[in-house]
PDB file of N, CA and C in Angstrom:
ATOM      1  N   PRO M   1       0.826  -1.202   0.000  1.00  0.00           N
ATOM      2  CA  PRO M   1       0.000   0.000   0.000  1.00  0.00           C
ATOM      3  C   PRO M   1       0.865   1.259   0.000  1.00  0.00           C
ATOM      4  N   PRO M   2       0.399   2.301  -0.636  1.00  0.00           N
ATOM      5  CA  PRO M   2       1.171   3.547  -0.662  1.00  0.00           C
ATOM      6  C   PRO M   2       1.226   4.200   0.713  1.00  0.00           C
ATOM      7  N   LEU M   3       2.269   4.988   0.920  1.00  0.00           N
ATOM      8  CA  LEU M   3       2.415   5.748   2.162  1.00  0.00           C
ATOM      9  C   LEU M   3       1.841   7.133   1.927  1.00  0.00           C
ATOM     10  N   HIS M   4       1.093   7.638   2.888  1.00  0.00           N
ATOM     11  CA  HIS M   4       0.479   8.944   2.757  1.00  0.00           C
ATOM     12  C   HIS M   4       0.752   9.766   4.003  1.00  0.00           C
ATOM     13  N   THR M   5       1.053  11.053   3.819  1.00  0.00           N
ATOM     14  CA  THR M   5       1.181  11.929   4.968  1.00  0.00           C
ATOM     15  C   THR M   5      -0.201  12.158   5.551  1.00  0.00           C
ATOM     16  N   LEU M   6      -0.327  11.888   6.824  1.00  0.00           N
ATOM     17  CA  LEU M   6      -1.593  12.144   7.494  1.00  0.00           C
ATOM     18  C   LEU M   6      -1.676  13.596   7.909  1.00  0.00           C
ATOM     19  N   ARG M   7      -0.554  14.111   8.410  1.00  0.00           N
ATOM     20  CA  ARG M   7      -0.556  15.501   8.854  1.00  0.00           C
ATOM     21  C   ARG M   7       0.860  15.941   9.226  1.00  0.00           C
ATOM     22  N   ALA M   8       1.022  17.227   9.292  1.00  0.00           N
ATOM     23  CA  ALA M   8       2.224  17.857   9.826  1.00  0.00           C
ATOM     24  C   ALA M   8       1.717  18.918  10.796  1.00  0.00           C
ATOM     25  N   ASP M   9       1.917  18.696  12.071  1.00  0.00           N
ATOM     26  CA  ASP M   9       1.373  19.572  13.108  1.00  0.00           C
ATOM     27  C   ASP M   9       2.464  20.282  13.883  1.00  0.00           C
ATOM     28  N   LEU M  10       2.139  21.459  14.387  1.00  0.00           N
ATOM     29  CA  LEU M  10       2.995  22.136  15.351  1.00  0.00           C
ATOM     30  C   LEU M  10       2.471  21.770  16.729  1.00  0.00           C
ATOM     31  N   TRP M  11       3.322  21.199  17.546  1.00  0.00           N
ATOM     32  CA  TRP M  11       2.950  20.757  18.888  1.00  0.00           C
ATOM     33  C   TRP M  11       3.929  21.384  19.854  1.00  0.00           C
ATOM     34  N   PHE M  12       3.521  22.412  20.555  1.00  0.00           N
ATOM     35  CA  PHE M  12       4.384  23.218  21.417  1.00  0.00           C
ATOM     36  C   PHE M  12       5.556  23.710  20.595  1.00  0.00           C
ATOM     37  N   SER M  13       6.790  23.334  20.898  1.00  0.00           N
ATOM     38  CA  SER M  13       7.941  23.831  20.144  1.00  0.00           C
ATOM     39  C   SER M  13       8.428  22.804  19.129  1.00  0.00           C
ATOM     40  N   ASN M  14       7.580  21.847  18.754  1.00  0.00           N
ATOM     41  CA  ASN M  14       7.973  20.796  17.834  1.00  0.00           C
ATOM     42  C   ASN M  14       7.098  20.770  16.585  1.00  0.00           C
ATOM     43  N   CYS M  15       7.661  20.225  15.521  1.00  0.00           N
ATOM     44  CA  CYS M  15       6.920  19.928  14.310  1.00  0.00           C
ATOM     45  C   CYS M  15       6.805  18.404  14.237  1.00  0.00           C
ATOM     46  N   VAL M  16       5.596  17.882  14.130  1.00  0.00           N
ATOM     47  CA  VAL M  16       5.379  16.436  14.096  1.00  0.00           C
ATOM     48  C   VAL M  16       4.806  16.065  12.729  1.00  0.00           C
ATOM     49  N   VAL M  17       5.522  15.190  12.013  1.00  0.00           N
ATOM     50  CA  VAL M  17       5.082  14.701  10.714  1.00  0.00           C
ATOM     51  C   VAL M  17       4.646  13.255  10.899  1.00  0.00           C
ATOM     52  N   CYS M  18       3.393  12.938  10.510  1.00  0.00           N
ATOM     53  CA  CYS M  18       2.840  11.593  10.686  1.00  0.00           C
ATOM     54  C   CYS M  18       2.409  11.021   9.344  1.00  0.00           C
ATOM     55  N   MET M  19       2.526   9.714   9.207  1.00  0.00           N
ATOM     56  CA  MET M  19       2.046   9.030   8.009  1.00  0.00           C
ATOM     57  C   MET M  19       1.461   7.688   8.394  1.00  0.00           C
ATOM     58  N   SER M  20       0.635   7.150   7.500  1.00  0.00           N
ATOM     59  CA  SER M  20       0.097   5.821   7.748  1.00  0.00           C
ATOM     60  C   SER M  20       1.232   4.807   7.627  1.00  0.00           C
ATOM     61  N   ALA M  21       1.118   3.712   8.360  1.00  0.00           N
ATOM     62  CA  ALA M  21       2.191   2.722   8.390  1.00  0.00           C
ATOM     63  C   ALA M  21       1.612   1.326   8.544  1.00  0.00           C
ATOM     64  N   LEU M  22       2.406   0.349   8.179  1.00  0.00           N
ATOM     65  CA  LEU M  22       2.047  -1.048   8.383  1.00  0.00           C
ATOM     66  C   LEU M  22       2.693  -1.504   9.683  1.00  0.00           C
ATOM     67  N   THR M  23       1.909  -1.934  10.647  1.00  0.00           N
ATOM     68  CA  THR M  23       2.432  -2.356  11.943  1.00  0.00           C
ATOM     69  C   THR M  23       3.535  -3.390  11.771  1.00  0.00           C
ATOM     70  N   GLY M  24       4.669  -3.156  12.447  1.00  0.00           N
ATOM     71  CA  GLY M  24       5.789  -4.085  12.406  1.00  0.00           C
ATOM     72  C   GLY M  24       6.725  -3.895  11.230  1.00  0.00           C
ATOM     73  N   SER M  25       6.391  -2.999  10.293  1.00  0.00           N
ATOM     74  CA  SER M  25       7.258  -2.742   9.144  1.00  0.00           C
ATOM     75  C   SER M  25       8.311  -1.703   9.509  1.00  0.00           C
ATOM     76  N   ASN M  26       9.444  -1.759   8.824  1.00  0.00           N
ATOM     77  CA  ASN M  26      10.537  -0.820   9.063  1.00  0.00           C
ATOM     78  C   ASN M  26      10.524   0.283   8.022  1.00  0.00           C
ATOM     79  N   TYR M  27      10.740   1.505   8.495  1.00  0.00           N
ATOM     80  CA  TYR M  27      10.725   2.682   7.630  1.00  0.00           C
ATOM     81  C   TYR M  27      11.975   3.523   7.875  1.00  0.00           C
ATOM     82  N   VAL M  28      12.403   4.212   6.811  1.00  0.00           N
ATOM     83  CA  VAL M  28      13.442   5.237   6.925  1.00  0.00           C
ATOM     84  C   VAL M  28      12.780   6.557   6.583  1.00  0.00           C
ATOM     85  N   MET M  29      12.969   7.559   7.431  1.00  0.00           N
ATOM     86  CA  MET M  29      12.462   8.898   7.163  1.00  0.00           C
ATOM     87  C   MET M  29      13.654   9.755   6.735  1.00  0.00           C
ATOM     88  N   TYR M  30      13.513  10.424   5.599  1.00  0.00           N
ATOM     89  CA  TYR M  30      14.550  11.298   5.054  1.00  0.00           C
ATOM     90  C   TYR M  30      14.073  12.751   5.096  1.00  0.00           C
ATOM     91  N   ALA M  31      15.033  13.667   5.110  1.00  0.00           N
ATOM     92  CA  ALA M  31      14.699  15.090   5.068  1.00  0.00           C
ATOM     93  C   ALA M  31      15.725  15.833   4.227  1.00  0.00           C
ATOM     94  N   THR M  32      15.270  16.953   3.669  1.00  0.00           N
ATOM     95  CA  THR M  32      16.158  17.867   2.963  1.00  0.00           C
ATOM     96  C   THR M  32      15.646  19.284   3.212  1.00  0.00           C
ATOM     97  N   THR M  33      16.523  20.255   3.123  1.00  0.00           N
ATOM     98  CA  THR M  33      16.116  21.647   3.319  1.00  0.00           C
ATOM     99  C   THR M  33      15.921  22.371   1.990  1.00  0.00           C
ATOM    100  N   ASN M  34      16.209  21.675   0.866  1.00  0.00           N
ATOM    101  CA  ASN M  34      16.160  22.329  -0.429  1.00  0.00           C
ATOM    102  C   ASN M  34      15.702  21.322  -1.488  1.00  0.00           C
ATOM    103  N   LEU M  35      14.751  21.707  -2.314  1.00  0.00           N
ATOM    104  CA  LEU M  35      14.275  20.823  -3.378  1.00  0.00           C
ATOM    105  C   LEU M  35      14.868  21.169  -4.744  1.00  0.00           C
ATOM    106  N   LYS M  36      15.909  21.999  -4.752  1.00  0.00           N
ATOM    107  CA  LYS M  36      16.603  22.296  -6.010  1.00  0.00           C
ATOM    108  C   LYS M  36      17.554  21.150  -6.332  1.00  0.00           C
ATOM    109  N   SER M  37      17.673  20.856  -7.619  1.00  0.00           N
ATOM    110  CA  SER M  37      18.569  19.794  -8.066  1.00  0.00           C
ATOM    111  C   SER M  37      20.021  20.215  -7.877  1.00  0.00           C
ATOM    112  N   PRO M  38      20.883  19.346  -7.425  1.00  0.00           N
ATOM    113  CA  PRO M  38      20.622  17.969  -7.001  1.00  0.00           C
ATOM    114  C   PRO M  38      20.071  17.948  -5.565  1.00  0.00           C
ATOM    115  N   ILE M  39      19.009  17.188  -5.356  1.00  0.00           N
ATOM    116  CA  ILE M  39      18.411  17.074  -4.028  1.00  0.00           C
ATOM    117  C   ILE M  39      19.215  16.066  -3.211  1.00  0.00           C
ATOM    118  N   VAL M  40      19.595  16.476  -2.024  1.00  0.00           N
ATOM    119  CA  VAL M  40      20.364  15.601  -1.133  1.00  0.00           C
ATOM    120  C   VAL M  40      19.466  15.217   0.034  1.00  0.00           C
ATOM    121  N   TRP M  41      18.974  13.985   0.023  1.00  0.00           N
ATOM    122  CA  TRP M  41      18.122  13.492   1.093  1.00  0.00           C
ATOM    123  C   TRP M  41      18.999  12.876   2.177  1.00  0.00           C
ATOM    124  N   GLN M  42      18.828  13.335   3.395  1.00  0.00           N
ATOM    125  CA  GLN M  42      19.587  12.824   4.539  1.00  0.00           C
ATOM    126  C   GLN M  42      18.677  11.935   5.386  1.00  0.00           C
ATOM    127  N   PRO M  43      19.122  10.712   5.728  1.00  0.00           N
ATOM    128  CA  PRO M  43      18.290   9.880   6.598  1.00  0.00           C
ATOM    129  C   PRO M  43      18.218  10.473   8.001  1.00  0.00           C
ATOM    130  N   LEU M  44      17.003  10.590   8.528  1.00  0.00           N
ATOM    131  CA  LEU M  44      16.813  11.095   9.891  1.00  0.00           C
ATOM    132  C   LEU M  44      16.784   9.957  10.889  1.00  0.00           C
ATOM    133  N   LEU M  45      16.037   8.913  10.544  1.00  0.00           N
ATOM    134  CA  LEU M  45      15.925   7.777  11.454  1.00  0.00           C
ATOM    135  C   LEU M  45      15.360   6.582  10.727  1.00  0.00           C
ATOM    136  N   THR M  46      15.642   5.411  11.277  1.00  0.00           N
ATOM    137  CA  THR M  46      15.072   4.155  10.809  1.00  0.00           C
ATOM    138  C   THR M  46      14.378   3.536  12.002  1.00  0.00           C
ATOM    139  N   ASN M  47      13.087   3.268  11.848  1.00  0.00           N
ATOM    140  CA  ASN M  47      12.311   2.719  12.961  1.00  0.00           C
ATOM    141  C   ASN M  47      11.307   1.703  12.469  1.00  0.00           C
ATOM    142  N   GLN M  48      10.884   0.890  13.403  1.00  0.00           N
ATOM    143  CA  GLN M  48       9.799  -0.041  13.140  1.00  0.00           C
ATOM    144  C   GLN M  48       8.499   0.601  13.604  1.00  0.00           C
ATOM    145  N   ALA M  49       7.485   0.527  12.765  1.00  0.00           N
ATOM    146  CA  ALA M  49       6.186   1.095  13.133  1.00  0.00           C
ATOM    147  C   ALA M  49       5.570   0.274  14.260  1.00  0.00           C
ATOM    148  N   ALA M  50       5.208   0.939  15.336  1.00  0.00           N
ATOM    149  CA  ALA M  50       4.618   0.261  16.496  1.00  0.00           C
ATOM    150  C   ALA M  50       3.107   0.132  16.333  1.00  0.00           C
ATOM    151  N   GLY M  51       2.544   0.905  15.461  1.00  0.00           N
ATOM    152  CA  GLY M  51       1.099   0.878  15.218  1.00  0.00           C
ATOM    153  C   GLY M  51       0.840   1.254  13.779  1.00  0.00           C
ATOM    154  N   SER M  52      -0.300   1.836  13.499  1.00  0.00           N
ATOM    155  CA  SER M  52      -0.646   2.184  12.129  1.00  0.00           C
ATOM    156  C   SER M  52      -0.210   3.599  11.741  1.00  0.00           C
ATOM    157  N   VAL M  53       0.502   4.281  12.649  1.00  0.00           N
ATOM    158  CA  VAL M  53       0.999   5.624  12.371  1.00  0.00           C
ATOM    159  C   VAL M  53       2.484   5.683  12.699  1.00  0.00           C
ATOM    160  N   PHE M  54       3.259   6.274  11.799  1.00  0.00           N
ATOM    161  CA  PHE M  54       4.694   6.473  11.986  1.00  0.00           C
ATOM    162  C   PHE M  54       4.905   7.976  12.109  1.00  0.00           C
ATOM    163  N   ALA M  55       5.563   8.432  13.175  1.00  0.00           N
ATOM    164  CA  ALA M  55       5.715   9.869  13.417  1.00  0.00           C
ATOM    165  C   ALA M  55       7.166  10.247  13.636  1.00  0.00           C
ATOM    166  N   VAL M  56       7.507  11.429  13.172  1.00  0.00           N
ATOM    167  CA  VAL M  56       8.833  12.014  13.369  1.00  0.00           C
ATOM    168  C   VAL M  56       8.632  13.390  13.980  1.00  0.00           C
ATOM    169  N   THR M  57       9.394  13.695  15.019  1.00  0.00           N
ATOM    170  CA  THR M  57       9.291  14.981  15.702  1.00  0.00           C
ATOM    171  C   THR M  57      10.597  15.747  15.563  1.00  0.00           C
ATOM    172  N   ASN M  58      10.497  17.000  15.157  1.00  0.00           N
ATOM    173  CA  ASN M  58      11.661  17.887  15.049  1.00  0.00           C
ATOM    174  C   ASN M  58      11.353  19.207  15.724  1.00  0.00           C
ATOM    175  N   LEU M  59      12.398  19.867  16.198  1.00  0.00           N
ATOM    176  CA  LEU M  59      12.224  21.168  16.830  1.00  0.00           C
ATOM    177  C   LEU M  59      11.696  22.177  15.830  1.00  0.00           C
ATOM    178  N   ARG M  60      10.754  22.961  16.265  1.00  0.00           N
ATOM    179  CA  ARG M  60      10.169  24.000  15.423  1.00  0.00           C
ATOM    180  C   ARG M  60      11.209  25.054  15.041  1.00  0.00           C
ATOM    181  N   SER M  61      12.218  25.244  15.874  1.00  0.00           N
ATOM    182  CA  SER M  61      13.247  26.249  15.613  1.00  0.00           C
ATOM    183  C   SER M  61      14.259  25.803  14.556  1.00  0.00           C
ATOM    184  N   ALA M  62      14.219  24.542  14.152  1.00  0.00           N
ATOM    185  CA  ALA M  62      15.135  24.036  13.124  1.00  0.00           C
ATOM    186  C   ALA M  62      14.735  24.614  11.761  1.00  0.00           C
ATOM    187  N   PRO M  63      15.660  24.605  10.786  1.00  0.00           N
ATOM    188  CA  PRO M  63      15.303  25.097   9.446  1.00  0.00           C
ATOM    189  C   PRO M  63      14.138  24.295   8.856  1.00  0.00           C
ATOM    190  N   ALA M  64      13.387  24.915   7.955  1.00  0.00           N
ATOM    191  CA  ALA M  64      12.285  24.221   7.282  1.00  0.00           C
ATOM    192  C   ALA M  64      12.824  23.006   6.544  1.00  0.00           C
ATOM    193  N   LYS M  65      12.048  21.920   6.547  1.00  0.00           N
ATOM    194  CA  LYS M  65      12.483  20.681   5.906  1.00  0.00           C
ATOM    195  C   LYS M  65      11.366  20.094   5.066  1.00  0.00           C
ATOM    196  N   PHE M  66      11.776  19.334   4.070  1.00  0.00           N
ATOM    197  CA  PHE M  66      10.879  18.519   3.260  1.00  0.00           C
ATOM    198  C   PHE M  66      11.174  17.078   3.630  1.00  0.00           C
ATOM    199  N   TYR M  67      10.124  16.241   3.688  1.00  0.00           N
ATOM    200  CA  TYR M  67      10.286  14.870   4.172  1.00  0.00           C
ATOM    201  C   TYR M  67       9.827  13.860   3.135  1.00  0.00           C
ATOM    202  N   ARG M  68      10.430  12.679   3.211  1.00  0.00           N
ATOM    203  CA  ARG M  68       9.948  11.526   2.469  1.00  0.00           C
ATOM    204  C   ARG M  68      10.253  10.288   3.300  1.00  0.00           C
ATOM    205  N   ALA M  69       9.511   9.226   3.035  1.00  0.00           N
ATOM    206  CA  ALA M  69       9.690   7.988   3.788  1.00  0.00           C
ATOM    207  C   ALA M  69       9.883   6.833   2.817  1.00  0.00           C
ATOM    208  N   GLN M  70      10.586   5.820   3.291  1.00  0.00           N
ATOM    209  CA  GLN M  70      10.818   4.621   2.484  1.00  0.00           C
ATOM    210  C   GLN M  70      10.504   3.405   3.342  1.00  0.00           C
ATOM    211  N   LEU M  71       9.703   2.515   2.782  1.00  0.00           N
ATOM    212  CA  LEU M  71       9.407   1.236   3.433  1.00  0.00           C
ATOM    213  C   LEU M  71      10.546   0.301   3.093  1.00  0.00           C
ATOM    214  N   LEU M  72      11.170  -0.293   4.116  1.00  0.00           N
ATOM    215  CA  LEU M  72      12.256  -1.237   3.917  1.00  0.00           C
ATOM    216  C   LEU M  72      11.685  -2.637   3.772  1.00  0.00           C
ATOM    217  N   HIS M  73      12.245  -3.401   2.875  1.00  0.00           N
ATOM    218  CA  HIS M  73      11.756  -4.773   2.657  1.00  0.00           C
ATOM    219  C   HIS M  73      12.697  -5.775   3.281  1.00  0.00           C
TER     220      HIS M  73
END
């Protein structure tokens, strides 16, 4: 199944990005600060989804970021 962003919320001093997930599956979340070519995606974390939502939290004071996720097989 495709991965979809559920939301990106500001929660106190944090930015929380959530997406639907398959329970028990492993995901890598990537981020970049610029979408100009060449785009350099940096891995933020690799985690196993504990439920049907996978979330990443970053400080609101950090530079703006663009996110993507990859399901690991």
